[in-house]
Amino acid sequence: MQKRKIALAENQGLVREVLAAYLASQLDAEIIEAGSTHELEGHLERNGSVDLILLDLLLPGMKPGLEALSRLLELNQGQPIVLFASNAGPSVVIEALEKGAAGYIDKTQGARSMVNALNFILAGETYLPAFMRLTPRRHSSDERGLTPKELEVLGGLTIGLMNKEIAQNMGLSEVTVKMHVRSICAKLNVKNRTQAAMVAAQFGYQEPQAARPGRLEVAASRPAENPIDLAS
């Protein structure tokens, strides 16, 4: 069986080499290393798309405005690109998602958590770390017009629950939950549930202690094995 190809675009050579070796062993993948957007674009032009690109926010050529992301998505033929940074702000992550990124992995996460997240993305999902999937601290309608039920649904979205799971937790039908999700997206002026979760972070919501972990939460919160400090 042919190995997956993952492009690791990281600006720090030592971090890139250590991480490449770790991911190759944990994901049984061929890791293509790049130290700049120019180098990464050259590889994609010569060799075609890869299964996933892990893209450092500080990679030469990325700024301003994540201008390289759209070009890389085109060269990679729609295959997932994941933003990789240390403590990126919500506005930056939202911009990346709007441009087509498949998620964000923070360099302060443990090594095992990163592997879980990459497997999740390779399965076709969108990933955000637990601390960016926040739920409302308020229980009444807020200034954006969200009703108590919509706030509760939003809480489920931000910990990665599917509509069916939210419906079961709230004692509602799945159709009703879908209606709430559409209403939330319209009121928050976003296109999808992932963007709604990110906007919720900017609006001052926080994760409740009693929140039931969803599929995304599991990927983000497992204890790290052989932790690697990737913060830059």
C-alpha positions as a Markdown table, in Angstrom:
| # | Residue | x | y | z |
|---|---|---|---|---|
| 1 | Met | 0.0 | 0.0 | 0.0 |
| 2 | Gln | 1.4 | 3.4 | -1.0 |
| 3 | Lys | 2.3 | 5.7 | 1.9 |
| 4 | Arg | 0.5 | 8.9 | 2.4 |
| 5 | Lys | 2.4 | 12.1 | 1.5 |
| 6 | Ile | 2.4 | 14.9 | 4.0 |
| 7 | Ala | 4.2 | 18.2 | 3.4 |
| 8 | Leu | 5.6 | 19.8 | 6.5 |
| 9 | Ala | 6.2 | 23.5 | 5.8 |
| 10 | Glu | 8.0 | 24.9 | 8.9 |
| 11 | Asn | 10.4 | 27.9 | 9.1 |
| 12 | Gln | 12.7 | 26.4 | 11.8 |
| 13 | Gly | 15.0 | 23.8 | 10.4 |
| 14 | Leu | 15.6 | 21.9 | 13.7 |
| 15 | Val | 11.9 | 21.8 | 14.6 |
| 16 | Arg | 11.1 | 20.7 | 11.0 |
| 17 | Glu | 13.6 | 17.8 | 11.1 |
| 18 | Val | 12.5 | 16.5 | 14.5 |
| 19 | Leu | 8.8 | 16.8 | 13.7 |
| 20 | Ala | 9.2 | 15.2 | 10.2 |
| 21 | Ala | 10.9 | 12.1 | 11.8 |
| 22 | Tyr | 8.2 | 11.8 | 14.4 |
| 23 | Leu | 5.3 | 12.1 | 12.0 |
| 24 | Ala | 6.9 | 9.7 | 9.6 |
| 25 | Ser | 7.0 | 7.0 | 12.3 |
| 26 | Gln | 3.6 | 7.7 | 13.8 |
| 27 | Leu | 1.6 | 8.2 | 10.6 |
| 28 | Asp | 3.6 | 5.8 | 8.4 |
| 29 | Ala | 3.8 | 8.5 | 5.9 |
| 30 | Glu | 6.3 | 10.1 | 3.5 |
| 31 | Ile | 7.1 | 13.6 | 4.8 |
| 32 | Ile | 8.1 | 16.3 | 2.4 |
| 33 | Glu | 9.9 | 19.2 | 4.1 |
| 34 | Ala | 9.8 | 22.8 | 3.0 |
| 35 | Gly | 11.3 | 25.9 | 4.6 |
| 36 | Ser | 9.3 | 28.5 | 2.6 |
| 37 | Thr | 6.2 | 28.9 | 0.5 |
| 38 | His | 8.4 | 29.2 | -2.6 |
| 39 | Glu | 10.0 | 25.8 | -1.9 |
| 40 | Leu | 6.6 | 24.2 | -1.1 |
| 41 | Glu | 5.0 | 25.6 | -4.3 |
| 42 | Gly | 7.9 | 24.3 | -6.3 |
| 43 | His | 7.5 | 20.8 | -5.0 |
| 44 | Leu | 3.7 | 20.8 | -5.7 |
| 45 | Glu | 4.3 | 22.1 | -9.2 |
| 46 | Arg | 6.9 | 19.5 | -10.0 |
| 47 | Asn | 5.3 | 16.5 | -8.2 |
| 48 | Gly | 1.6 | 17.1 | -7.8 |
| 49 | Ser | -0.6 | 17.3 | -4.8 |
| 50 | Val | 0.0 | 15.7 | -1.4 |
| 51 | Asp | -2.5 | 14.2 | 1.1 |
| 52 | Leu | -2.1 | 17.0 | 3.6 |
| 53 | Ile | 0.0 | 20.2 | 4.1 |
| 54 | Leu | 1.0 | 21.3 | 7.6 |
| 55 | Leu | 1.6 | 25.0 | 7.1 |
| 56 | Asp | 3.6 | 27.2 | 9.5 |
| 57 | Leu | 2.0 | 30.6 | 9.9 |
| 58 | Leu | 5.4 | 32.2 | 10.1 |
| 59 | Leu | 6.7 | 30.5 | 6.9 |
| 60 | Pro | 8.4 | 33.0 | 4.6 |
| 61 | Gly | 5.9 | 34.1 | 2.0 |
| 62 | Met | 2.8 | 33.5 | 4.2 |
| 63 | Lys | 2.1 | 37.1 | 5.2 |
| 64 | Pro | 0.4 | 39.5 | 4.8 |
| 65 | Gly | -3.1 | 38.2 | 4.9 |
| 66 | Leu | -2.3 | 34.5 | 4.5 |
| 67 | Glu | -1.9 | 35.4 | 0.8 |
| 68 | Ala | -0.1 | 32.1 | 0.0 |
| 69 | Leu | -2.9 | 29.9 | 1.3 |
| 70 | Ser | -5.3 | 30.2 | -1.7 |
| 71 | Arg | -2.4 | 29.6 | -4.1 |
| 72 | Leu | -1.3 | 26.5 | -2.2 |
| 73 | Leu | -4.9 | 25.1 | -2.0 |
| 74 | Glu | -5.1 | 25.4 | -5.8 |
| 75 | Leu | -1.7 | 23.7 | -6.3 |
| 76 | Asn | -2.7 | 21.0 | -3.9 |
| 77 | Gln | -5.9 | 20.3 | -5.8 |
| 78 | Gly | -8.2 | 20.9 | -2.8 |
| 79 | Gln | -6.4 | 18.4 | -0.5 |
| 80 | Pro | -6.4 | 19.6 | 3.2 |
| 81 | Ile | -4.1 | 22.4 | 4.4 |
| 82 | Val | -3.8 | 22.9 | 8.2 |
| 83 | Leu | -2.5 | 26.0 | 9.7 |
| 84 | Phe | 0.3 | 25.4 | 12.2 |
| 85 | Ala | 1.4 | 28.1 | 14.7 |
| 86 | Ser | 1.9 | 29.1 | 18.3 |
| 87 | Asn | -1.0 | 31.0 | 19.9 |
| 88 | Ala | -2.6 | 32.3 | 16.7 |
| 89 | Gly | -5.5 | 34.6 | 17.3 |
| 90 | Pro | -9.1 | 33.7 | 16.5 |
| 91 | Ser | -9.2 | 36.3 | 13.8 |
| 92 | Val | -6.3 | 34.7 | 12.0 |
| 93 | Val | -7.7 | 31.2 | 12.3 |
| 94 | Ile | -11.1 | 32.4 | 11.1 |
| 95 | Glu | -9.5 | 34.0 | 8.1 |
| 96 | Ala | -7.6 | 30.7 | 7.3 |
| 97 | Leu | -10.9 | 28.7 | 7.5 |
| 98 | Glu | -12.6 | 31.2 | 5.3 |
| 99 | Lys | -9.8 | 30.8 | 2.7 |
| 100 | Gly | -10.3 | 27.0 | 2.8 |
| 101 | Ala | -8.0 | 25.7 | 5.5 |
| 102 | Ala | -9.0 | 22.4 | 7.1 |
| 103 | Gly | -8.2 | 23.5 | 10.6 |
| 104 | Tyr | -5.6 | 24.8 | 13.0 |
| 105 | Ile | -3.0 | 23.0 | 15.2 |
| 106 | Asp | -1.3 | 24.9 | 17.9 |
| 107 | Lys | 2.4 | 24.3 | 18.5 |
| 108 | Thr | 1.8 | 24.1 | 22.3 |
| 109 | Gln | -0.2 | 20.9 | 21.9 |
| 110 | Gly | 1.4 | 17.6 | 22.7 |
| 111 | Ala | 2.9 | 15.4 | 20.1 |
| 112 | Arg | 0.2 | 12.6 | 20.4 |
| 113 | Ser | -2.6 | 15.2 | 20.3 |
| 114 | Met | -1.1 | 16.5 | 17.0 |
| 115 | Val | -1.1 | 13.0 | 15.5 |
| 116 | Asn | -4.7 | 12.5 | 16.6 |
| 117 | Ala | -5.6 | 15.8 | 15.0 |
| 118 | Leu | -3.9 | 15.0 | 11.7 |
| 119 | Asn | -5.6 | 11.6 | 11.5 |
| 120 | Phe | -8.9 | 13.4 | 12.1 |
| 121 | Ile | -8.2 | 15.8 | 9.2 |
| 122 | Leu | -7.1 | 13.0 | 6.9 |
| 123 | Ala | -10.4 | 11.4 | 7.5 |
| 124 | Gly | -12.1 | 14.4 | 6.0 |
| 125 | Glu | -12.9 | 16.4 | 9.1 |
| 126 | Thr | -12.1 | 20.0 | 10.3 |
| 127 | Tyr | -10.0 | 20.3 | 13.4 |
| 128 | Leu | -9.7 | 23.0 | 16.1 |
| 129 | Pro | -7.9 | 22.6 | 19.4 |
| 130 | Ala | -10.1 | 22.3 | 22.5 |
| 131 | Phe | -9.3 | 25.8 | 23.8 |
| 132 | Met | -10.7 | 27.4 | 20.6 |
| 133 | Arg | -14.0 | 25.4 | 20.8 |
| 134 | Leu | -15.8 | 27.5 | 23.4 |
| 135 | Thr | -19.3 | 27.3 | 24.7 |
| 136 | Pro | -21.5 | 30.1 | 26.1 |
| 137 | Arg | -21.2 | 31.2 | 29.7 |
| 138 | Arg | -24.7 | 32.8 | 29.4 |
| 139 | His | -28.0 | 31.1 | 29.5 |
| 140 | Ser | -30.4 | 33.7 | 28.2 |
| 141 | Ser | -30.7 | 35.5 | 24.8 |
| 142 | Asp | -27.6 | 37.6 | 24.2 |
| 143 | Glu | -27.1 | 40.8 | 22.2 |
| 144 | Arg | -26.7 | 38.9 | 18.9 |
| 145 | Gly | -30.2 | 37.5 | 19.2 |
| 146 | Leu | -29.3 | 33.9 | 20.1 |
| 147 | Thr | -32.0 | 32.1 | 22.0 |
| 148 | Pro | -31.2 | 29.9 | 25.0 |
| 149 | Lys | -31.7 | 26.8 | 22.8 |
| 150 | Glu | -29.4 | 28.2 | 20.1 |
| 151 | Leu | -26.8 | 28.9 | 22.8 |
| 152 | Glu | -27.1 | 25.3 | 23.9 |
| 153 | Val | -26.8 | 24.0 | 20.3 |
| 154 | Leu | -23.8 | 26.3 | 19.8 |
| 155 | Gly | -22.2 | 24.7 | 22.8 |
| 156 | Gly | -22.5 | 21.3 | 21.2 |
| 157 | Leu | -21.0 | 22.5 | 18.0 |
| 158 | Thr | -18.0 | 24.0 | 19.7 |
| 159 | Ile | -17.0 | 20.7 | 21.3 |
| 160 | Gly | -17.4 | 18.8 | 18.0 |
| 161 | Leu | -20.8 | 17.1 | 18.5 |
| 162 | Met | -22.8 | 16.1 | 15.5 |
| 163 | Asn | -26.4 | 17.2 | 15.0 |
| 164 | Lys | -27.6 | 13.7 | 16.1 |
| 165 | Glu | -25.6 | 13.8 | 19.3 |
| 166 | Ile | -26.8 | 17.3 | 20.1 |
| 167 | Ala | -30.4 | 16.2 | 19.5 |
| 168 | Gln | -30.0 | 13.3 | 21.9 |
| 169 | Asn | -28.5 | 15.5 | 24.6 |
| 170 | Met | -31.2 | 18.1 | 24.3 |
| 171 | Gly | -34.1 | 15.8 | 23.8 |
| 172 | Leu | -34.9 | 17.4 | 20.4 |
| 173 | Ser | -35.3 | 16.0 | 16.9 |
| 174 | Glu | -32.4 | 16.1 | 14.5 |
| 175 | Val | -34.4 | 18.3 | 12.2 |
| 176 | Thr | -35.0 | 20.8 | 14.9 |
| 177 | Val | -31.2 | 20.9 | 15.7 |
| 178 | Lys | -30.5 | 21.5 | 12.0 |
| 179 | Met | -32.9 | 24.5 | 12.0 |
| 180 | His | -31.1 | 25.9 | 15.1 |
| 181 | Val | -27.8 | 25.5 | 13.3 |
| 182 | Arg | -29.0 | 27.4 | 10.3 |
| 183 | Ser | -30.4 | 30.1 | 12.5 |
| 184 | Ile | -27.1 | 30.4 | 14.5 |
| 185 | Cys | -25.1 | 30.7 | 11.3 |
| 186 | Ala | -27.4 | 33.4 | 10.0 |
| 187 | Lys | -27.3 | 35.4 | 13.2 |
| 188 | Leu | -23.5 | 35.1 | 13.5 |
| 189 | Asn | -23.1 | 35.9 | 9.8 |
| 190 | Val | -21.0 | 32.8 | 9.1 |
| 191 | Lys | -21.1 | 30.1 | 6.5 |
| 192 | Asn | -20.9 | 26.9 | 8.5 |
| 193 | Arg | -20.7 | 25.3 | 12.0 |
| 194 | Thr | -16.9 | 25.5 | 12.2 |
| 195 | Gln | -16.9 | 29.3 | 11.6 |
| 196 | Ala | -19.7 | 29.6 | 14.2 |
| 197 | Ala | -17.6 | 27.9 | 16.8 |
| 198 | Met | -14.6 | 30.3 | 16.0 |
| 199 | Val | -16.8 | 33.4 | 16.1 |
| 200 | Ala | -18.2 | 32.2 | 19.5 |
| 201 | Ala | -14.6 | 32.5 | 20.9 |
| 202 | Gln | -14.5 | 36.2 | 19.9 |
| 203 | Phe | -17.8 | 36.8 | 21.6 |
| 204 | Gly | -16.6 | 35.8 | 25.0 |
| 205 | Tyr | -17.9 | 32.3 | 25.5 |
| 206 | Gln | -16.1 | 29.7 | 27.6 |
| 207 | Glu | -16.2 | 26.0 | 27.9 |
| 208 | Pro | -18.4 | 24.5 | 30.6 |
| 209 | Gln | -16.8 | 22.0 | 33.0 |
| 210 | Ala | -19.7 | 19.6 | 32.5 |
| 211 | Ala | -19.5 | 19.6 | 28.7 |
| 212 | Arg | -19.6 | 16.1 | 27.3 |
| 213 | Pro | -16.5 | 15.5 | 25.1 |
| 214 | Gly | -17.2 | 15.1 | 21.4 |
| 215 | Arg | -15.2 | 13.6 | 18.6 |
| 216 | Leu | -13.1 | 16.7 | 18.2 |
| 217 | Glu | -12.5 | 16.9 | 22.0 |
| 218 | Val | -11.1 | 13.4 | 22.1 |
| 219 | Ala | -8.5 | 14.2 | 19.5 |
| 220 | Ala | -7.4 | 17.3 | 21.3 |
| 221 | Ser | -7.4 | 16.2 | 24.9 |
| 222 | Arg | -5.7 | 12.9 | 25.0 |
| 223 | Pro | -2.5 | 12.9 | 27.1 |
| 224 | Ala | 0.6 | 13.5 | 25.1 |
| 225 | Glu | 3.1 | 10.7 | 24.6 |
| 226 | Asn | 6.7 | 11.7 | 24.0 |
| 227 | Pro | 5.8 | 15.4 | 24.1 |
| 228 | Ile | 7.7 | 17.7 | 21.8 |
| 229 | Asp | 7.8 | 21.4 | 22.6 |
| 230 | Leu | 7.2 | 23.1 | 19.2 |
| 231 | Ala | 6.4 | 26.6 | 20.4 |
| 232 | Ser | 8.4 | 29.2 | 18.6 |
